[in-house]
PDB file of C-alpha atoms in Angstrom:
ATOM      1  CA  MET A   1     -15.022 -11.416   2.349  1.00 64.00           C
ATOM      2  CA  ILE A   2     -11.677  -9.845   3.036  1.00 76.00           C
ATOM      3  CA  ASN A   3     -11.087 -10.588   6.670  1.00 75.00           C
ATOM      4  CA  LYS A   4     -12.903 -10.516   9.910  1.00 79.00           C
ATOM      5  CA  THR A   5     -11.626  -7.098  11.021  1.00 89.00           C
ATOM      6  CA  TRP A   6     -11.995  -5.214   7.704  1.00 95.00           C
ATOM      7  CA  ASP A   7     -15.355  -6.636   6.603  1.00 93.00           C
ATOM      8  CA  PRO A   8     -17.567  -4.856   9.269  1.00 94.00           C
ATOM      9  CA  ILE A   9     -15.689  -1.600   8.680  1.00 95.00           C
ATOM     10  CA  LEU A  10     -16.020  -1.780   4.955  1.00 96.00           C
ATOM     11  CA  GLU A  11     -19.566  -3.083   4.920  1.00 95.00           C
ATOM     12  CA  LYS A  12     -20.974   0.197   3.876  1.00 96.00           C
ATOM     13  CA  GLU A  13     -18.522   0.348   0.987  1.00 97.00           C
ATOM     14  CA  PHE A  14     -19.330  -3.064  -0.339  1.00 95.00           C
ATOM     15  CA  LYS A  15     -23.012  -2.184  -0.387  1.00 96.00           C
ATOM     16  CA  SER A  16     -22.630   1.157  -2.086  1.00 97.00           C
ATOM     17  CA  ASP A  17     -23.530   1.855  -5.778  1.00 98.00           C
ATOM     18  CA  TYR A  18     -19.986   2.910  -6.673  1.00 98.00           C
ATOM     19  CA  PHE A  19     -18.501  -0.336  -5.407  1.00 98.00           C
ATOM     20  CA  LYS A  20     -21.127  -2.462  -7.087  1.00 97.00           C
ATOM     21  CA  LYS A  21     -20.335  -0.770 -10.452  1.00 98.00           C
ATOM     22  CA  LEU A  22     -16.566  -1.122  -9.716  1.00 98.00           C
ATOM     23  CA  GLY A  23     -17.099  -4.864  -9.223  1.00 97.00           C
ATOM     24  CA  VAL A  24     -18.957  -5.226 -12.444  1.00 98.00           C
ATOM     25  CA  PHE A  25     -16.269  -3.418 -14.313  1.00 98.00           C
ATOM     26  CA  VAL A  26     -13.340  -5.261 -12.656  1.00 98.00           C
ATOM     27  CA  ARG A  27     -14.905  -8.702 -13.240  1.00 98.00           C
ATOM     28  CA  SER A  28     -15.422  -7.820 -16.944  1.00 98.00           C
ATOM     29  CA  GLU A  29     -11.874  -6.635 -17.290  1.00 98.00           C
ATOM     30  CA  TYR A  30     -10.532  -9.911 -15.914  1.00 98.00           C
ATOM     31  CA  GLN A  31     -12.574 -11.838 -18.314  1.00 98.00           C
ATOM     32  CA  HIS A  32     -11.516  -9.854 -21.445  1.00 97.00           C
ATOM     33  CA  ARG A  33      -7.938  -8.529 -20.681  1.00 98.00           C
ATOM     34  CA  ILE A  34      -4.771  -9.436 -18.834  1.00 98.00           C
ATOM     35  CA  ILE A  35      -5.155  -7.770 -15.512  1.00 98.00           C
ATOM     36  CA  TYR A  36      -2.652  -7.572 -12.555  1.00 98.00           C
ATOM     37  CA  PRO A  37      -2.602  -8.645  -9.880  1.00 98.00           C
ATOM     38  CA  LYS A  38      -4.340 -12.013 -10.158  1.00 97.00           C
ATOM     39  CA  TYR A  39      -7.891 -11.693  -9.143  1.00 97.00           C
ATOM     40  CA  GLU A  40      -7.492 -13.570  -5.881  1.00 96.00           C
ATOM     41  CA  HIS A  41      -4.684 -11.182  -4.819  1.00 97.00           C
ATOM     42  CA  ILE A  42      -6.498  -7.878  -5.343  1.00 97.00           C
ATOM     43  CA  PHE A  43      -7.220  -7.379  -1.608  1.00 97.00           C
ATOM     44  CA  ASP A  44      -4.093  -9.006  -0.173  1.00 97.00           C
ATOM     45  CA  ALA A  45      -2.974  -5.841   1.560  1.00 98.00           C
ATOM     46  CA  LEU A  46      -6.151  -5.998   3.674  1.00 97.00           C
ATOM     47  CA  ARG A  47      -5.854  -9.771   4.160  1.00 96.00           C
ATOM     48  CA  TYR A  48      -2.313  -9.670   5.513  1.00 96.00           C
ATOM     49  CA  THR A  49      -2.790  -6.537   7.677  1.00 96.00           C
ATOM     50  CA  ASP A  50      -5.880  -6.422  10.026  1.00 95.00           C
ATOM     51  CA  TYR A  51      -7.463  -3.055  10.663  1.00 96.00           C
ATOM     52  CA  CYS A  52      -6.784  -3.209  14.421  1.00 94.00           C
ATOM     53  CA  ASP A  53      -3.126  -4.210  13.736  1.00 96.00           C
ATOM     54  CA  VAL A  54      -2.190  -1.425  11.309  1.00 98.00           C
ATOM     55  CA  LYS A  55       0.912   0.333  12.471  1.00 98.00           C
ATOM     56  CA  VAL A  56       2.169   1.881   9.250  1.00 98.00           C
ATOM     57  CA  VAL A  57       0.299   2.827   5.947  1.00 98.00           C
ATOM     58  CA  ILE A  58       2.416   3.108   2.788  1.00 98.00           C
ATOM     59  CA  ILE A  59       0.414   4.493  -0.019  1.00 98.00           C
ATOM     60  CA  GLY A  60       1.187   3.599  -3.734  1.00 98.00           C
ATOM     61  CA  GLN A  61      -0.655   4.650  -6.866  1.00 97.00           C
ATOM     62  CA  ASP A  62      -1.545   1.550  -8.875  1.00 97.00           C
ATOM     63  CA  PRO A  63       0.031  -1.933  -9.318  1.00 98.00           C
ATOM     64  CA  TYR A  64       3.018  -2.817 -11.276  1.00 97.00           C
ATOM     65  CA  HIS A  65       1.906  -3.631 -14.828  1.00 96.00           C
ATOM     66  CA  GLY A  66       4.525  -6.097 -15.831  1.00 95.00           C
ATOM     67  CA  GLU A  67       4.121  -9.849 -15.986  1.00 92.00           C
ATOM     68  CA  ASN A  68       4.199 -11.650 -12.636  1.00 91.00           C
ATOM     69  CA  GLU A  69       5.190  -8.492 -10.686  1.00 96.00           C
ATOM     70  CA  ALA A  70       2.171  -7.286  -8.733  1.00 97.00           C
ATOM     71  CA  HIS A  71       0.617  -9.317  -5.955  1.00 97.00           C
ATOM     72  CA  GLY A  72      -1.629  -6.882  -4.116  1.00 98.00           C
ATOM     73  CA  LEU A  73       1.064  -5.078  -1.961  1.00 98.00           C
ATOM     74  CA  CYS A  74       2.241  -1.681  -3.143  1.00 98.00           C
ATOM     75  CA  PHE A  75       5.999  -1.612  -4.088  1.00 98.00           C
ATOM     76  CA  SER A  76       6.263  -5.314  -3.527  1.00 98.00           C
ATOM     77  CA  VAL A  77       6.983  -7.902  -6.192  1.00 97.00           C
ATOM     78  CA  GLN A  78       6.719 -11.646  -6.204  1.00 92.00           C
ATOM     79  CA  LYS A  79       9.704 -13.824  -5.352  1.00 87.00           C
ATOM     80  CA  GLY A  80      11.979 -14.481  -8.376  1.00 87.00           C
ATOM     81  CA  VAL A  81      10.953 -11.203 -10.182  1.00 92.00           C
ATOM     82  CA  ASN A  82      13.501  -8.550 -10.991  1.00 94.00           C
ATOM     83  CA  ARG A  83      13.473  -5.742  -8.550  1.00 96.00           C
ATOM     84  CA  PRO A  84      11.689  -2.592  -9.927  1.00 96.00           C
ATOM     85  CA  PRO A  85      13.753   0.701  -9.742  1.00 97.00           C
ATOM     86  CA  SER A  86      11.592   2.330  -7.130  1.00 97.00           C
ATOM     87  CA  LEU A  87      11.857  -0.799  -4.808  1.00 98.00           C
ATOM     88  CA  ASN A  88      15.623  -0.814  -5.470  1.00 98.00           C
ATOM     89  CA  ASN A  89      15.809   2.810  -4.181  1.00 98.00           C
ATOM     90  CA  ILE A  90      13.642   1.922  -1.239  1.00 98.00           C
ATOM     91  CA  PHE A  91      16.089  -0.818  -0.261  1.00 98.00           C
ATOM     92  CA  LYS A  92      19.086   1.573  -0.790  1.00 98.00           C
ATOM     93  CA  GLU A  93      17.487   4.004   1.627  1.00 98.00           C
ATOM     94  CA  LEU A  94      16.822   1.184   4.147  1.00 98.00           C
ATOM     95  CA  GLU A  95      20.465   0.227   4.059  1.00 98.00           C
ATOM     96  CA  ASN A  96      21.540   3.881   4.390  1.00 98.00           C
ATOM     97  CA  ASP A  97      19.102   4.399   7.296  1.00 98.00           C
ATOM     98  CA  LEU A  98      19.369   1.165   9.321  1.00 98.00           C
ATOM     99  CA  GLY A  99      22.284  -0.716   7.712  1.00 98.00           C
ATOM    100  CA  ILE A 100      19.905  -3.468   6.545  1.00 98.00           C
ATOM    101  CA  VAL A 101      20.611  -5.167   3.252  1.00 97.00           C
ATOM    102  CA  LYS A 102      17.493  -6.690   1.887  1.00 95.00           C
ATOM    103  CA  HIS A 103      17.476  -9.312  -0.922  1.00 93.00           C
ATOM    104  CA  ASN A 104      13.784 -10.507  -0.840  1.00 95.00           C
ATOM    105  CA  ASN A 105      11.680  -8.286  -3.097  1.00 96.00           C
ATOM    106  CA  ASP A 106       8.408  -9.752  -1.650  1.00 97.00           C
ATOM    107  CA  LEU A 107       7.376  -7.411   1.264  1.00 98.00           C
ATOM    108  CA  THR A 108       4.765  -9.817   2.662  1.00 97.00           C
ATOM    109  CA  SER A 109       6.770  -9.977   5.932  1.00 97.00           C
ATOM    110  CA  TRP A 110       6.233  -6.247   6.418  1.00 98.00           C
ATOM    111  CA  ALA A 111       2.490  -6.585   5.769  1.00 98.00           C
ATOM    112  CA  LYS A 112       2.258  -9.245   8.352  1.00 97.00           C
ATOM    113  CA  GLN A 113       3.796  -7.066  10.958  1.00 98.00           C
ATOM    114  CA  GLY A 114       1.334  -4.194  10.466  1.00 98.00           C
ATOM    115  CA  VAL A 115       2.532  -2.388   7.359  1.00 98.00           C
ATOM    116  CA  LEU A 116      -0.532  -1.775   5.168  1.00 98.00           C
ATOM    117  CA  LEU A 117       0.972  -1.625   1.649  1.00 98.00           C
ATOM    118  CA  LEU A 118      -2.034   0.062  -0.006  1.00 98.00           C
ATOM    119  CA  ASN A 119      -2.292   0.984  -3.699  1.00 98.00           C
ATOM    120  CA  SER A 120      -4.902   3.583  -4.251  1.00 98.00           C
ATOM    121  CA  ILE A 121      -5.884   1.918  -7.548  1.00 98.00           C
ATOM    122  CA  MET A 122      -5.946  -1.837  -6.920  1.00 98.00           C
ATOM    123  CA  THR A 123      -5.924  -3.255 -10.500  1.00 98.00           C
ATOM    124  CA  VAL A 124      -4.247  -2.441 -13.787  1.00 98.00           C
ATOM    125  CA  VAL A 125      -4.184  -3.700 -17.378  1.00 98.00           C
ATOM    126  CA  LYS A 126      -0.962  -5.315 -18.478  1.00 98.00           C
ATOM    127  CA  ASP A 127       1.464  -2.753 -19.756  1.00 97.00           C
ATOM    128  CA  ARG A 128      -0.931   0.123 -19.297  1.00 98.00           C
ATOM    129  CA  PRO A 129      -0.147   2.038 -16.102  1.00 97.00           C
ATOM    130  CA  LEU A 130      -3.189   4.043 -14.648  1.00 97.00           C
ATOM    131  CA  SER A 131      -5.503   2.084 -16.957  1.00 98.00           C
ATOM    132  CA  HIS A 132      -8.065   1.574 -14.014  1.00 98.00           C
ATOM    133  CA  LYS A 133      -7.855   5.170 -12.860  1.00 98.00           C
ATOM    134  CA  ASP A 134     -11.177   6.873 -11.953  1.00 98.00           C
ATOM    135  CA  LYS A 135     -13.208   3.622 -12.021  1.00 98.00           C
ATOM    136  CA  GLY A 136     -14.024   3.790  -8.326  1.00 98.00           C
ATOM    137  CA  TRP A 137     -10.887   2.261  -6.624  1.00 98.00           C
ATOM    138  CA  GLU A 138      -9.865   5.726  -5.469  1.00 98.00           C
ATOM    139  CA  ILE A 139     -13.158   6.270  -3.605  1.00 98.00           C
ATOM    140  CA  PHE A 140     -12.756   2.867  -1.842  1.00 98.00           C
ATOM    141  CA  THR A 141      -9.080   3.371  -0.809  1.00 98.00           C
ATOM    142  CA  ASP A 142      -9.587   6.980   0.172  1.00 98.00           C
ATOM    143  CA  ASN A 143     -12.351   5.777   2.499  1.00 98.00           C
ATOM    144  CA  ILE A 144      -9.987   3.113   3.939  1.00 98.00           C
ATOM    145  CA  ILE A 145      -7.554   5.955   4.864  1.00 98.00           C
ATOM    146  CA  LYS A 146     -10.423   7.904   6.409  1.00 98.00           C
ATOM    147  CA  TYR A 147     -11.406   4.849   8.475  1.00 98.00           C
ATOM    148  CA  LEU A 148      -7.827   4.440   9.597  1.00 98.00           C
ATOM    149  CA  ASN A 149      -7.627   8.171  10.352  1.00 98.00           C
ATOM    150  CA  LEU A 150     -10.469   7.709  12.841  1.00 97.00           C
ATOM    151  CA  ARG A 151      -8.728   5.110  14.831  1.00 96.00           C
ATOM    152  CA  GLU A 152      -7.294   6.374  18.194  1.00 96.00           C
ATOM    153  CA  LYS A 153      -4.407   4.054  18.249  1.00 97.00           C
ATOM    154  CA  PRO A 154      -1.465   5.860  16.670  1.00 98.00           C
ATOM    155  CA  MET A 155      -0.088   4.840  13.346  1.00 98.00           C
ATOM    156  CA  VAL A 156       2.359   6.303  10.687  1.00 98.00           C
ATOM    157  CA  PHE A 157       1.258   7.288   7.213  1.00 98.00           C
ATOM    158  CA  VAL A 158       4.021   7.280   4.683  1.00 98.00           C
ATOM    159  CA  LEU A 159       3.422   9.464   1.614  1.00 98.00           C
ATOM    160  CA  TRP A 160       6.056   9.189  -1.070  1.00 98.00           C
ATOM    161  CA  GLY A 161       5.561  11.387  -4.210  1.00 97.00           C
ATOM    162  CA  SER A 162       3.053  13.938  -5.126  1.00 97.00           C
ATOM    163  CA  TYR A 163       0.210  11.454  -5.625  1.00 97.00           C
ATOM    164  CA  ALA A 164       0.516   9.911  -2.184  1.00 98.00           C
ATOM    165  CA  ARG A 165       0.998  13.352  -0.673  1.00 98.00           C
ATOM    166  CA  SER A 166      -2.336  14.381  -2.086  1.00 98.00           C
ATOM    167  CA  LYS A 167      -3.848  12.014   0.391  1.00 98.00           C
ATOM    168  CA  LYS A 168      -2.603  14.150   3.295  1.00 98.00           C
ATOM    169  CA  GLU A 169      -5.742  16.068   3.556  1.00 98.00           C
ATOM    170  CA  LEU A 170      -7.587  12.866   4.554  1.00 98.00           C
ATOM    171  CA  ILE A 171      -5.244  12.435   7.677  1.00 98.00           C
ATOM    172  CA  THR A 172      -6.458  14.879  10.351  1.00 98.00           C
ATOM    173  CA  ASN A 173      -6.048  12.803  13.532  1.00 98.00           C
ATOM    174  CA  LYS A 174      -3.187  14.245  15.549  1.00 97.00           C
ATOM    175  CA  ASN A 175      -2.481  10.847  17.121  1.00 98.00           C
ATOM    176  CA  HIS A 176      -0.922   9.756  13.879  1.00 98.00           C
ATOM    177  CA  LEU A 177       2.482  10.645  12.309  1.00 98.00           C
ATOM    178  CA  ILE A 178       2.872  11.620   8.618  1.00 98.00           C
ATOM    179  CA  ILE A 179       6.184  10.940   6.910  1.00 98.00           C
ATOM    180  CA  GLU A 180       6.452  12.480   3.466  1.00 98.00           C
ATOM    181  CA  SER A 181       8.974  12.958   0.803  1.00 98.00           C
ATOM    182  CA  VAL A 182       9.524  12.882  -3.018  1.00 98.00           C
ATOM    183  CA  HIS A 183       8.912   9.478  -4.687  1.00 98.00           C
ATOM    184  CA  PRO A 184      11.616   6.792  -4.568  1.00 98.00           C
ATOM    185  CA  SER A 185      11.670   6.447  -8.331  1.00 97.00           C
ATOM    186  CA  PRO A 186      14.953   7.210 -10.117  1.00 96.00           C
ATOM    187  CA  LEU A 187      13.535  10.405 -11.527  1.00 94.00           C
ATOM    188  CA  SER A 188      13.117  11.994  -8.038  1.00 96.00           C
ATOM    189  CA  ALA A 189      14.834   9.883  -5.320  1.00 97.00           C
ATOM    190  CA  SER A 190      17.926  12.109  -5.243  1.00 96.00           C
ATOM    191  CA  ARG A 191      15.787  15.182  -4.633  1.00 96.00           C
ATOM    192  CA  GLY A 192      14.882  14.263  -1.071  1.00 97.00           C
ATOM    193  CA  PHE A 193      14.030  10.614  -0.808  1.00 98.00           C
ATOM    194  CA  PHE A 194      17.623   9.470  -0.150  1.00 98.00           C
ATOM    195  CA  GLY A 195      18.603  10.631   3.294  1.00 98.00           C
ATOM    196  CA  SER A 196      15.060  10.999   4.561  1.00 98.00           C
ATOM    197  CA  LYS A 197      15.406   7.958   6.931  1.00 98.00           C
ATOM    198  CA  PRO A 198      11.786   6.841   6.935  1.00 98.00           C
ATOM    199  CA  PHE A 199      12.385   3.472   8.448  1.00 98.00           C
ATOM    200  CA  SER A 200      14.129   4.679  11.646  1.00 98.00           C
ATOM    201  CA  LYS A 201      11.499   7.514  12.004  1.00 98.00           C
ATOM    202  CA  ILE A 202       8.729   4.890  11.786  1.00 98.00           C
ATOM    203  CA  ASN A 203      10.309   2.660  14.417  1.00 98.00           C
ATOM    204  CA  ASN A 204      11.071   5.488  16.704  1.00 98.00           C
ATOM    205  CA  PHE A 205       7.503   6.602  16.690  1.00 98.00           C
ATOM    206  CA  LEU A 206       6.174   3.066  17.289  1.00 98.00           C
ATOM    207  CA  VAL A 207       8.557   2.595  20.230  1.00 98.00           C
ATOM    208  CA  LYS A 208       7.594   5.905  21.700  1.00 98.00           C
ATOM    209  CA  ASN A 209       3.987   4.798  21.523  1.00 98.00           C
ATOM    210  CA  ASN A 210       4.623   1.492  23.209  1.00 98.00           C
ATOM    211  CA  MET A 211       4.488  -0.679  20.027  1.00 98.00           C
ATOM    212  CA  GLU A 212       6.845  -3.289  18.636  1.00 98.00           C
ATOM    213  CA  PRO A 213       8.985  -1.718  15.905  1.00 98.00           C
ATOM    214  CA  ILE A 214       8.965  -3.195  12.394  1.00 98.00           C
ATOM    215  CA  ASP A 215      11.595  -5.726  11.589  1.00 98.00           C
ATOM    216  CA  TRP A 216      12.493  -4.600   8.135  1.00 98.00           C
ATOM    217  CA  GLN A 217      14.866  -7.501   7.326  1.00 96.00           C
ATOM    218  CA  ASP A 218      14.418 -10.393   5.015  1.00 89.00           C
ATOM    219  CA  LYS A 219      12.053 -13.217   6.263  1.00 77.00           C
TER     220      LYS A 219
END
């Protein structure tokens, strides 16, 4: 059970062979290794952001693999945890774009406003990035993107970096806006992420389509 709006949409996924195998694998991993996020937070992106309320989809690759960082929302870390470099650059661009200085590294307030912070791979072994790659998560989250793409109500898909941009082929509905750039990591941010103004572009699109803009400030 994730929530009342996602459950019927994802029912077919939950009953599929690949998802059952994924479930067996994930449960075993949590029993025998240190896995992030905590088991109860794996699906928090879907719990905080109902299917019918999604305004923005930000696609990440897999969770942070350091202690106490990941909590089920891509790019977000729990309160009291040091800010990762990519999130720091996201906040720099937010200040450059809208003049908002953000201190809270937990992005739950964004998720509650309709920003689906979706990692393509939803679990990871401690200190081993991409350790749960090709176990079935990508099938599940690609299908989530496909279900969102079918929705008539417009939304914004934010694709930062080559991995997220590889999902562009799943987004075919002309009602939706795609915003893409290089990744906000220190290795690439200066090559097109800084100055891309994604936050104002998102809100301009939402207002144009008669939706409340996202309040990006601290909550």
